[in-house]
Coordinates of C-alpha atoms in Angstrom, one line a residue:
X1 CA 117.8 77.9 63.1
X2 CA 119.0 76.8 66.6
X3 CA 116.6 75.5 69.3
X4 CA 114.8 77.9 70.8
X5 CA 115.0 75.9 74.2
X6 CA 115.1 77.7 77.7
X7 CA 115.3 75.5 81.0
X8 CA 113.9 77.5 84.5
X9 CA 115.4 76.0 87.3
X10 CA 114.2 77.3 91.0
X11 CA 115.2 76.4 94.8
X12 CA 112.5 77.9 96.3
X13 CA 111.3 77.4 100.5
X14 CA 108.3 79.0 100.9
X15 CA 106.9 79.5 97.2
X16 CA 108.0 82.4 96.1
X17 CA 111.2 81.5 93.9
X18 CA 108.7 78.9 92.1
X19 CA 106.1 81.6 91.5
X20 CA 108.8 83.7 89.6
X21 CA 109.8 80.9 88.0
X22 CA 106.6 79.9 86.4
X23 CA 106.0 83.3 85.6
X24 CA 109.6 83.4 83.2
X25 CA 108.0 80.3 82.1
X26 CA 104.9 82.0 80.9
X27 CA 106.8 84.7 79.7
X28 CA 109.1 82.4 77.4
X29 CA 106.3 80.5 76.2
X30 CA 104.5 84.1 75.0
X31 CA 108.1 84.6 73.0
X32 CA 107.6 80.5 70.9
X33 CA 110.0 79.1 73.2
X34 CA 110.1 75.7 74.1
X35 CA 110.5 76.1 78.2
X36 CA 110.5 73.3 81.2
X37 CA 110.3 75.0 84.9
X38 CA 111.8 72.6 87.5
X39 CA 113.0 72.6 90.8
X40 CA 116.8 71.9 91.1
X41 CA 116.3 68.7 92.8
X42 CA 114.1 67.1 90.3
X43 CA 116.8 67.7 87.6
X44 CA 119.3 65.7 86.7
X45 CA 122.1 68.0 87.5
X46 CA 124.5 65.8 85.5
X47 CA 122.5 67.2 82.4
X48 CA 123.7 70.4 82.5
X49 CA 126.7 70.4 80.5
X50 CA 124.6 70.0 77.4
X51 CA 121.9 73.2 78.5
X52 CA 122.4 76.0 76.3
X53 CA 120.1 78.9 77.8
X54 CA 119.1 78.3 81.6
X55 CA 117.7 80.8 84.0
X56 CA 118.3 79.7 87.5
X57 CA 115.9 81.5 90.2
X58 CA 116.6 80.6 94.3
X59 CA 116.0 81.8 97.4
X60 CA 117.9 82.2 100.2
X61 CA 117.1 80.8 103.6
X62 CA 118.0 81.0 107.3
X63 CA 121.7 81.9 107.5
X64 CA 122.6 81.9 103.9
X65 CA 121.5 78.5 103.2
X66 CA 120.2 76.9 100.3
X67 CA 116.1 75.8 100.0
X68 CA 115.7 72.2 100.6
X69 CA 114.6 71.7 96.7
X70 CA 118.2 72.0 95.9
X71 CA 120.3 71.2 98.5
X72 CA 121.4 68.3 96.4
X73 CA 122.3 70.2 93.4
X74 CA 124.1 72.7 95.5
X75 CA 126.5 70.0 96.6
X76 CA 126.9 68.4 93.1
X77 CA 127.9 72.1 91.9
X78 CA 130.3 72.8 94.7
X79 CA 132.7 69.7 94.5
X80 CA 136.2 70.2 94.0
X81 CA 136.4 67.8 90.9
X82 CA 134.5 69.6 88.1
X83 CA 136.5 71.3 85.1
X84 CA 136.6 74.7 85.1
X85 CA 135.2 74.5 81.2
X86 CA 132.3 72.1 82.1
X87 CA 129.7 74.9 81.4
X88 CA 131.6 76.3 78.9
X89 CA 128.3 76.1 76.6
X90 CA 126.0 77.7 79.3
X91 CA 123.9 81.4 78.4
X92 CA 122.6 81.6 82.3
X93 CA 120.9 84.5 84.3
X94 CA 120.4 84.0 88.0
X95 CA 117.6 85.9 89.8
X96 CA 117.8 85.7 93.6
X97 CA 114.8 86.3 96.1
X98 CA 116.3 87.3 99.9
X99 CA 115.6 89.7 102.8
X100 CA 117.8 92.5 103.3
X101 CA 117.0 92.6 107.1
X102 CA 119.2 89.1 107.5
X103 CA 123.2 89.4 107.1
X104 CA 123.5 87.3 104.5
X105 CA 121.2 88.5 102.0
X106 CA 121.1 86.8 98.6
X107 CA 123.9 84.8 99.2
X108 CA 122.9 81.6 97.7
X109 CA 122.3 83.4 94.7
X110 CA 125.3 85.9 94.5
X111 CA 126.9 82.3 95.4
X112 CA 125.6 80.0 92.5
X113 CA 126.4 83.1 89.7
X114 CA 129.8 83.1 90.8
X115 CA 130.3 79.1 90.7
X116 CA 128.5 78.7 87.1
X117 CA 130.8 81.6 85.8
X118 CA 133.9 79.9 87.7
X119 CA 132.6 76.8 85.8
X120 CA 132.5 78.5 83.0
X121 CA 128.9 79.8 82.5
X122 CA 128.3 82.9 80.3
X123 CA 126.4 85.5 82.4
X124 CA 123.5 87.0 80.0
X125 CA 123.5 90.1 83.1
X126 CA 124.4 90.6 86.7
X127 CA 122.5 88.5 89.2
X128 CA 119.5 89.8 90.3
X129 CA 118.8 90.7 94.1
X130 CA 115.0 90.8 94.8
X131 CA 114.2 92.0 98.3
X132 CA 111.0 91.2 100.7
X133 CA 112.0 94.3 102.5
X134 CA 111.3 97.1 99.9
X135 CA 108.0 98.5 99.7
X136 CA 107.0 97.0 96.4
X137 CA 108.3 93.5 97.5
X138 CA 111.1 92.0 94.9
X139 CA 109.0 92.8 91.8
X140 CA 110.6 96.3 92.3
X141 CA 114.1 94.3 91.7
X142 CA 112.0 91.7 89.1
X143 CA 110.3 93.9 86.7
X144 CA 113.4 95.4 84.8
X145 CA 115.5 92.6 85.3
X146 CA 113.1 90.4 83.6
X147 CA 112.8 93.2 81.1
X148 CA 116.5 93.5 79.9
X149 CA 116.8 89.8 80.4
X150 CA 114.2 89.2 77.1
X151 CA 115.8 91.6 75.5
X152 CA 119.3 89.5 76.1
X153 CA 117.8 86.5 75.1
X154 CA 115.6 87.5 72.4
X155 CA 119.1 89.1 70.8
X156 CA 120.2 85.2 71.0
X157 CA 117.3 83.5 69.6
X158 CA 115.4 85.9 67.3
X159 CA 111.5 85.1 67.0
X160 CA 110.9 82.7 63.8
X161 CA 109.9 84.5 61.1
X162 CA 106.2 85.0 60.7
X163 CA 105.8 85.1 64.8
X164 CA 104.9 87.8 67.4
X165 CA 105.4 87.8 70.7
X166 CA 101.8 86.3 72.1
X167 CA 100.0 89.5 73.4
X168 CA 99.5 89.8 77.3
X169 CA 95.4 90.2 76.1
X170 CA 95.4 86.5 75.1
X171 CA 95.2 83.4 77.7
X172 CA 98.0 80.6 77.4
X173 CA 96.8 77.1 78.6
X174 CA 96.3 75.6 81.4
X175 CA 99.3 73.1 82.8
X176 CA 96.8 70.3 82.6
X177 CA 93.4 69.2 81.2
X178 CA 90.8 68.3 83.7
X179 CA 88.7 64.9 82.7
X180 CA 85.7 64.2 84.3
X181 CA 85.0 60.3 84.9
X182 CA 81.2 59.3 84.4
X183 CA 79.4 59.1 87.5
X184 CA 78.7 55.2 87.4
X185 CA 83.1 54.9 86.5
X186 CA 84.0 52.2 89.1
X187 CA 86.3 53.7 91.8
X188 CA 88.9 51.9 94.1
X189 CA 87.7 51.5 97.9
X190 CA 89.2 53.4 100.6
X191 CA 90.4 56.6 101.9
X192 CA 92.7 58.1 100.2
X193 CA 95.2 58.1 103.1
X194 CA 96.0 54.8 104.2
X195 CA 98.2 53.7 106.7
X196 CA 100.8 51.8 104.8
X197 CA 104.0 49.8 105.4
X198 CA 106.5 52.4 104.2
X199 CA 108.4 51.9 101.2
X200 CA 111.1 53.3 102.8
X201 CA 112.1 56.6 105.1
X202 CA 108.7 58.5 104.9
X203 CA 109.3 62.0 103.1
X204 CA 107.5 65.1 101.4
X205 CA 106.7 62.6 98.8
X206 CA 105.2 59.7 100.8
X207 CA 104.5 61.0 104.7
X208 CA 103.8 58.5 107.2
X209 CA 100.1 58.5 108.5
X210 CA 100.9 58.7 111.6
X211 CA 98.3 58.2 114.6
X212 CA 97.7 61.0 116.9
X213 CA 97.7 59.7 120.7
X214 CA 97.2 62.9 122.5
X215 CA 96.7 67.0 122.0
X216 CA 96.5 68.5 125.3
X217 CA 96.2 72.0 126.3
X218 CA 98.9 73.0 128.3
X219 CA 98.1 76.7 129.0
X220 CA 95.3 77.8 131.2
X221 CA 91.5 78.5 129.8
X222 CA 91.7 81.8 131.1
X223 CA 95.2 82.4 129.1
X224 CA 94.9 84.6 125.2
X225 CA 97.1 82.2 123.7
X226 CA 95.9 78.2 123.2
X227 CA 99.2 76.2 123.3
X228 CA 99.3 72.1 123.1
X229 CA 101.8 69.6 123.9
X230 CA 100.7 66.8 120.9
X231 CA 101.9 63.4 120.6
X232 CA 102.1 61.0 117.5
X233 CA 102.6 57.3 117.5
X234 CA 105.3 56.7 114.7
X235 CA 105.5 52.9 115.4
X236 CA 107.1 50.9 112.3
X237 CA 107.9 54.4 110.3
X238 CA 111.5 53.8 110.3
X239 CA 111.7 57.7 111.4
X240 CA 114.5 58.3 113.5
X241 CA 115.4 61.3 115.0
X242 CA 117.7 63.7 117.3
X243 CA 117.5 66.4 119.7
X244 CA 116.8 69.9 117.2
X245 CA 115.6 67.5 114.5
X246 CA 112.1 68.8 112.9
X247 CA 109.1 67.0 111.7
X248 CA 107.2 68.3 108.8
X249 CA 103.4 68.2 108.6
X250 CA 100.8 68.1 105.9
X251 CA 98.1 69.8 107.2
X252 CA 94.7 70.1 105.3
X253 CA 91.5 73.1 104.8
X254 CA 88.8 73.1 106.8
X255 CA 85.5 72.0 105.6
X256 CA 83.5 74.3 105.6
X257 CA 86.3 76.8 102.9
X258 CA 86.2 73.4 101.1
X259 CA 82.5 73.6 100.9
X260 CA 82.5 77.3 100.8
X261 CA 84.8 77.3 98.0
X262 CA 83.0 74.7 95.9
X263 CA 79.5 76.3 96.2
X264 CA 81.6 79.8 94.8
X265 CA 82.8 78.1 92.3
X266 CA 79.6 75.4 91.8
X267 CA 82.1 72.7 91.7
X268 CA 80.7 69.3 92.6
X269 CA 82.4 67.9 95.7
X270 CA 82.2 64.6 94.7
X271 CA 83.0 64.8 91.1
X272 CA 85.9 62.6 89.9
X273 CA 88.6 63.8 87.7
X274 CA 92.1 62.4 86.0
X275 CA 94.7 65.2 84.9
X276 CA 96.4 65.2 81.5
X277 CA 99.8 67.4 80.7
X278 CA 99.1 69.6 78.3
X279 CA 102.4 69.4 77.1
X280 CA 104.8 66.3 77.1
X281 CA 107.0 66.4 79.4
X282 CA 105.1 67.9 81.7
X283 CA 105.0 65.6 84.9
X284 CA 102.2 65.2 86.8
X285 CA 101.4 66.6 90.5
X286 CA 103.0 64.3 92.9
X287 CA 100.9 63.8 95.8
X288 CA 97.5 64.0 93.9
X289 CA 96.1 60.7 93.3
X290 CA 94.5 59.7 89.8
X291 CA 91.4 59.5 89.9
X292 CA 90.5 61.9 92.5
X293 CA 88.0 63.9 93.8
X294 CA 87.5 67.6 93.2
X295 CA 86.7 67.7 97.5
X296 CA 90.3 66.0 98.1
X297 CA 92.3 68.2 95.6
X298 CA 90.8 71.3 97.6
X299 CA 91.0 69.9 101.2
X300 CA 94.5 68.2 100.7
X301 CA 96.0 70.1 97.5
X302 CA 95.0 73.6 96.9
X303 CA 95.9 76.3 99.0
X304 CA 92.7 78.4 99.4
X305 CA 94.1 80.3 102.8
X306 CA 96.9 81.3 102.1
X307 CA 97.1 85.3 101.0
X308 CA 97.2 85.3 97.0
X309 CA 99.8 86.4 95.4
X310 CA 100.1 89.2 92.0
X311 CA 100.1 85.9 89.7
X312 CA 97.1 84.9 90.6
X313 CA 94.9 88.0 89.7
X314 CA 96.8 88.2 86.8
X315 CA 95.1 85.0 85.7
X316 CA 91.6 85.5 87.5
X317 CA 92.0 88.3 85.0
X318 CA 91.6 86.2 82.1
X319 CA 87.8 84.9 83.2
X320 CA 86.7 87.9 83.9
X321 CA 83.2 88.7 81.9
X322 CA 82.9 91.6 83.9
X323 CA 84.1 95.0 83.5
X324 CA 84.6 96.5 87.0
X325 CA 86.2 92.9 88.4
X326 CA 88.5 92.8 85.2
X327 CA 89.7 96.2 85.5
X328 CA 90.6 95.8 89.3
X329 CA 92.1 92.2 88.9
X330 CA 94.3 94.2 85.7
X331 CA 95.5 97.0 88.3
X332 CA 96.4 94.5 91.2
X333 CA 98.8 92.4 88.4
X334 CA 100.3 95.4 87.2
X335 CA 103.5 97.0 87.9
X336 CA 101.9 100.6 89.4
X337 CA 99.2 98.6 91.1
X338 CA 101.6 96.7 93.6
X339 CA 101.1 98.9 96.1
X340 CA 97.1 98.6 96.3
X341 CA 97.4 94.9 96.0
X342 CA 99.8 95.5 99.0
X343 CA 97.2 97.3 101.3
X344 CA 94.3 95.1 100.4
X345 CA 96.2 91.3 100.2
X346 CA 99.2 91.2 102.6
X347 CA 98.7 93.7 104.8
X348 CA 95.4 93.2 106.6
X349 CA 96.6 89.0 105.5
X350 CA 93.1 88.4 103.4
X351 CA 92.8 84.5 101.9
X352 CA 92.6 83.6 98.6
X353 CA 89.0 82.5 99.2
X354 CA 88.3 85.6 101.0
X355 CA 89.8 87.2 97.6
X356 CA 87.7 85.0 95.3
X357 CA 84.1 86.0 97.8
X358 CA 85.1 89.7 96.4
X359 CA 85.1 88.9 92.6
X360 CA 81.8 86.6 92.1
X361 CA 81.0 86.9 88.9
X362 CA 84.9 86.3 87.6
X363 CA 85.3 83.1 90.1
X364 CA 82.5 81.3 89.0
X365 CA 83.5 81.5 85.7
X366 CA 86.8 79.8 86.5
X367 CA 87.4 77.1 84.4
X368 CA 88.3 73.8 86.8
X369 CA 91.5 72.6 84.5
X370 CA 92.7 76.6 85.7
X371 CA 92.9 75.8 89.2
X372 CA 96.4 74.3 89.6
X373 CA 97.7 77.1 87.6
X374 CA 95.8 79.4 90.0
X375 CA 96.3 77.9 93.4
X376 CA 99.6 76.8 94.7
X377 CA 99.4 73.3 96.9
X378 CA 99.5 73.3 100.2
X379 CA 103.0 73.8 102.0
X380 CA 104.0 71.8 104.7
X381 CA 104.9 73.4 108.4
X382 CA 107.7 72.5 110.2
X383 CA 108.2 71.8 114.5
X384 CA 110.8 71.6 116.2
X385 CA 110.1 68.0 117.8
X386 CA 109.8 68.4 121.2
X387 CA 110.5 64.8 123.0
X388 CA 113.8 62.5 122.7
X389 CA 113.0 58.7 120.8
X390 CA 115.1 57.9 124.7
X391 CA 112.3 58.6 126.5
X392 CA 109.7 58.2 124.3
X393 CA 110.4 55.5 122.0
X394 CA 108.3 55.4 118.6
X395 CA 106.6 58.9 119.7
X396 CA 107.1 62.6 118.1
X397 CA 105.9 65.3 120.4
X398 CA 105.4 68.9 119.6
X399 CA 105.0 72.3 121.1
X400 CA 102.7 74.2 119.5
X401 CA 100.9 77.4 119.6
X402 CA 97.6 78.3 117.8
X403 CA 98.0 81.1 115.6
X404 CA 95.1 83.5 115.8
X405 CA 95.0 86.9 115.3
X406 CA 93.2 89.7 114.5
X407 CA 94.0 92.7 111.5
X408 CA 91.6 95.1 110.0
X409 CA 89.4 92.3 108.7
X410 CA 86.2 91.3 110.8
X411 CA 87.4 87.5 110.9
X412 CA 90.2 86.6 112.9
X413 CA 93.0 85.4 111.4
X414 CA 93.9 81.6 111.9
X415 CA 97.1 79.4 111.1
X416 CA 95.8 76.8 108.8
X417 CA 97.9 73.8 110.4
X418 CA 97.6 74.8 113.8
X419 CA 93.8 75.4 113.7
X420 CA 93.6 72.1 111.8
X421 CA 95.9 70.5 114.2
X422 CA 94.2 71.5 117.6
X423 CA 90.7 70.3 116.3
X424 CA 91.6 66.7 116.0
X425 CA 90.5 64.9 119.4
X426 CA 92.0 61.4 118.8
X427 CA 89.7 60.2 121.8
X428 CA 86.5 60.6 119.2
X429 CA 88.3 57.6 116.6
X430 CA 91.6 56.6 114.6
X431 CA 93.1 60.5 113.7
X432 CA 95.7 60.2 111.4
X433 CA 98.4 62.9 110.3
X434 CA 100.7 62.9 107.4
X435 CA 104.5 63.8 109.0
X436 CA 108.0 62.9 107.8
X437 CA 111.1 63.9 109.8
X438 CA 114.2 66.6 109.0
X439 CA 117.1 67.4 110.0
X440 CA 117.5 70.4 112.0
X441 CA 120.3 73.2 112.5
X442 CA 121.1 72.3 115.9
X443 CA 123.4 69.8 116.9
X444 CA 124.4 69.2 121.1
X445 CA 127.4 68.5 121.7
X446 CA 128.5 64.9 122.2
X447 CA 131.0 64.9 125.1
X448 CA 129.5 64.7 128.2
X449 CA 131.7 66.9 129.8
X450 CA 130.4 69.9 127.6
X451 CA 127.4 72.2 129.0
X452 CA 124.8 73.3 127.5
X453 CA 123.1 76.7 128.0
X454 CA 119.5 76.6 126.6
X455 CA 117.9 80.3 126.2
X456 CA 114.1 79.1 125.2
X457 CA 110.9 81.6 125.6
X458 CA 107.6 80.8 125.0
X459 CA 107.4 77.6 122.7
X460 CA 111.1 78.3 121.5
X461 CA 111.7 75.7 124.4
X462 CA 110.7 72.7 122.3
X463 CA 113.9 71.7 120.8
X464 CA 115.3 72.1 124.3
X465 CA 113.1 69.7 125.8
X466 CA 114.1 67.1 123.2
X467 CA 117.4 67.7 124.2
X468 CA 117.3 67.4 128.2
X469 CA 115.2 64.6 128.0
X470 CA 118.0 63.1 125.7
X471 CA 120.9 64.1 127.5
X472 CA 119.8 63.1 130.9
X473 CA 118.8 59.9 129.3
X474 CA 122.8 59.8 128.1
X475 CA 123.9 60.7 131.7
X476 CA 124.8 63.9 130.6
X477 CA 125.1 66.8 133.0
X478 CA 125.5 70.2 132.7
X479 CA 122.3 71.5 131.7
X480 CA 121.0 74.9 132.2
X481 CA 117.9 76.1 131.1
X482 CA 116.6 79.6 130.5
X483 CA 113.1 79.7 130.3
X484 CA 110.7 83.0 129.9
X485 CA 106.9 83.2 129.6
X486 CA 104.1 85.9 130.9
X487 CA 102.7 84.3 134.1
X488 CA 103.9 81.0 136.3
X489 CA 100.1 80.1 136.5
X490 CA 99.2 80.4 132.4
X491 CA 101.8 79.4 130.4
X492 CA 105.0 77.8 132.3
X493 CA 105.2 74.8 130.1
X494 CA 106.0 71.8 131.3
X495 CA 107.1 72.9 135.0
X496 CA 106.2 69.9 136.5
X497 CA 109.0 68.0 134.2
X498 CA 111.5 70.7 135.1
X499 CA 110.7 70.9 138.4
X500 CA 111.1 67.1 138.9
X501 CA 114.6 67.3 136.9
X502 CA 116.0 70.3 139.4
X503 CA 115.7 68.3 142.4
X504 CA 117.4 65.7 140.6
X505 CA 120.0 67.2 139.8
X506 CA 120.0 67.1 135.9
X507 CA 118.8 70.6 135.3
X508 CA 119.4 74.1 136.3
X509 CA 116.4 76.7 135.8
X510 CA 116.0 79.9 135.6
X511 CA 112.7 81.5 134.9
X512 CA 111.7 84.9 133.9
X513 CA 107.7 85.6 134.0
X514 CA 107.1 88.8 132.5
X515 CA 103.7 89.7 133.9
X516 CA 104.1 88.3 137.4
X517 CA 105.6 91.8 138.4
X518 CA 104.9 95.3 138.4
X519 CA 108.0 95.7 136.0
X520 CA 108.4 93.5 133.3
X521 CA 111.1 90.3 133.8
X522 CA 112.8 88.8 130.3
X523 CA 115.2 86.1 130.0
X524 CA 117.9 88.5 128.9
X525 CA 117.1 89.9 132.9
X526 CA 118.1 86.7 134.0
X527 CA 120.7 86.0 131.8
X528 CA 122.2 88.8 133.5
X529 CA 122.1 88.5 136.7
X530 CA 123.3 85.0 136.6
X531 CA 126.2 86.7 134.4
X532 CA 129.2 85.0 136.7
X533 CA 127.6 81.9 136.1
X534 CA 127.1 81.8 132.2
X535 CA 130.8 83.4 132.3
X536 CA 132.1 80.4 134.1
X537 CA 130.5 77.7 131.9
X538 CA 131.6 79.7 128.9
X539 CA 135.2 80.7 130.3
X540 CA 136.1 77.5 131.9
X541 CA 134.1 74.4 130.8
X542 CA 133.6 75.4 126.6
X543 CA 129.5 75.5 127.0
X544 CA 127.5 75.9 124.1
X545 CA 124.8 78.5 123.7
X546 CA 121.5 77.8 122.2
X547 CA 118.6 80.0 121.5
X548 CA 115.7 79.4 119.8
X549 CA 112.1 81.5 120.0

């Protein structure tokens, strides 16, 4: 009998490709197969000539571009110098997640089928083309695909004789054990993030603790919207960085949902743990320490704000020793019970601790080893950085606005990095944030004879403030600046800085302050009636347009 082997492989941004791909992963394991779920870039691409059965699952980001999780594989698979056979050997299925609403929807996946068939891959059945827009989210794409897809595969690897497929009824394992340590176990000193010398470029994998040095407000108290300007001192990171470059941040829960969420779950804070794989192979989480404490794996690990997805009722399921709660958690992780799970999850944007408050008697009977299984790890937010290393050397300044808002629930809604971020006062101590540095998607031009027109409302000005500080600091003229926002005396950030550039020649402004006015006053107003101008620079001088919001 042939290996029943199946490798997952997803490219996924914002989680959603790597949920889908664990759940084909449960789904093989319930059909005896042996199954590894990876992200592209932690497989050795090179291995790939000798997979027999692969199901590749990727999102599609931005403008068509690949997630950064395979951005290297993408490249390995597109050069020229491969044989057309190599993958001659290949059973592969590709399921793409996109959004219809952008132009280029699916393409990485429609994309990568092509390739592996040019390379020649043998497609099990068309690529699939999940869609955030439809009313049932991609499941409505998902569900049959996945259905056929078994049915494919199972024709190609029969079950062994004497198995059944594992019934949906009965619980598969958890990823890892959980090991308490004994209470008197002897436990290094120290908090957990140090400031260390880098090993080299800080990255997802090993952020620089960088200190915060300021987090000013630069809108008015009287202002709706709470908006700082906040600095970090990167000194001896070896970051380096250009105008529309991005720094990445690890933010961290709050407290009190760290607390809250241990007493729902009477976890002990201060327990101490080490994870085992339950299967080999099976790496473990890489930016989890061993030992560590259940209060670090929910404040830095564990995603307990962000708005549960259908997976993870399907598990909470499972626990469930009580009727009522079991047969609602069943309805939201089925197929006709998207809808509901719709209505009460992502529509009014409830947490997944806010979730877990409305099923108590299923959430304290969670078993602990469940919870990575359960919860997905915090993601990191991106900024554009909003200063130039010319005229701030070894400092990272963002723009940044604190997302709060309300929907039908009684609590407001709050971003969890932003909040996290704008209640650090580095004048109270040493505050330290976890950052690395990206590159971004806009690049300025590097003759200084080329102009730049920068169309930036609100915080969308950021990046352009890197990149006038950097160009004046180059010498480079040719500068203009559109800038929009509701009123001069709220929320004009930075004027003073622009004002001071104006007179000096480096900078032409135009501003646009919506409310200041009986009618209303946009950038595209002013774009407008400076419409000779922009011609000009665009006509007769090649300027660039930027616009970011």
């Amino acid at each position: 009998m042939t290996d029943r082997k199946l490798l997952v492989l997803f490219g996924s941004q914002t989680g959603t490709a790597q949920d889908a791909a664990e759940r084909i992963g449960r789904e093989a394991k319930r059909r005896h197969f042996q199954c590894r779920v990876e992200a592209l870039d932690s497989y050795d691409v090179a291995n790939l000539i000798n997979e027999l059965l692969v199901v590749f699952v990727c999102a599609t980001t931005g403008q068509g571009d690949p997630p950064d999780n395979m951005k290297m594989f993408w490249r390995f698979l597109f050069r020229k110098n491969l044989p057309p056979s190599s993958l001659c050997q290949l059973d592969y299925a590709v399921l793409g997640l996109g959004d219809s609403s952008y132009p280029k929807f699916n393409f990485v996946a429609k994309k990568l089928h092509k390739r592996v068939l040019q390379l020649g891959g043998n497609p099990l059945l068309p690529v699939a083309l999940g869609d955030d827009q439809h009313d049932l989210g991609p499941d409505a794409v998902v569900d049959p695909w996945l259905l056929v897809l078994w049915d494919k595969i199972l024709a190609l690897y029969p079950l062994p004789p004497g198995l059944e497929i594992i019934s949906p009824d009965t619980r598969l394992p958890p990823k890892y054990t959980l090991h308490y340590l004994a209470e008197d176990s002897p436990h290094p000193d120290g908090d957990l993030l140090q400031p260390t010398a880098p090993r080299a470029v800080p990255s997802e994998l090993h952020p620089f603790a960088a200190r915060m040095v300021s987090n000013q407000r630069v809108t008015a108290e009287s202002h709706f919207q709470d908006v700082r300007l906040i600095e970090f001192d990167v000194t001896g990171s070896g970051m380096t960085f250009s105008a529309g470059d991005v720094v990445m941040i690890q933010p961290q829960n709050c407290p009190d949902d760290v607390q809250q969420f241990c007493q729902l779950l009477r976890l002990d804070p201060d327990r101490r743990f080490v994870l085992k794989p339950t299967e080999p192979g099976t790496s473990l989480p890489a930016l989890l320490p061993q030992p560590c404490t259940i209060r670090h794996l929910v404040t830095h690990y564990l995603d307990i704000s962000c708005v549960p997805r259908r997976s993870f009722f399907e598990l909470l399921s499972y626990f469930s020793t009580n009727e009522l709660e079991r047969e609602k958690l069943q309805e939201f992780s089925s197929a006709q019970g998207q809808e509901e799970l719709y209505s009460y999850c992502n529509r009014p944007r409830r947490t997944t601790l806010e979730a877990l408050w409305d099923f108590p008697h299923t959430t304290c009977a969670i078993p602990p080893e469940y919870l990575l299984d359960l919860i997905p790890r915090i993601r990191p937010r991106a900024f554009s950085i909003a200063s130039s290393m010319l005229a701030h050397p070894d400092r990272i300044q963002i723009l940044m606005a604190v997302v709060r808002y309300k929907t039908r629930l009684s609590k407001p809604r709050r971003g969890l990095c932003s909040t996290w971020l704008a209640s650090l006062n580095p004048e109270q101590g040493d505050v330290r944030v976890p950052l690395w540095v990206k590159k971004g998607g806009m690049k300025f031009p590097a003759d200084p004879d080329t102009p730049v027109i920068m169309i930036g409302p609100g915080t969308g000005v950021a990046p352009f403030r890197a990149a006038i500080q950097e160009r004046v600091a180059q010498g480079h003229g040719g500068n203009c600046l559109f800038f929009g926002c509701r009123q001069k005396s709220k929320d004009f950030y930075c004027q003073a800085e622009w004002e001071e550039l104006v007179t000096k020649g480096f900078l032409t402004l135009f501003t646009a302050f919506s409310r200041d006015q009986e009618e209303k006053v946009y950038v595209q107003h002013r774009i407008r009636e400076n419409q000779r101008l922009v011609w000009e620079l665009l006509s007769s001088r090649n300027a660039h347009i930027y616009l970011a919001g």
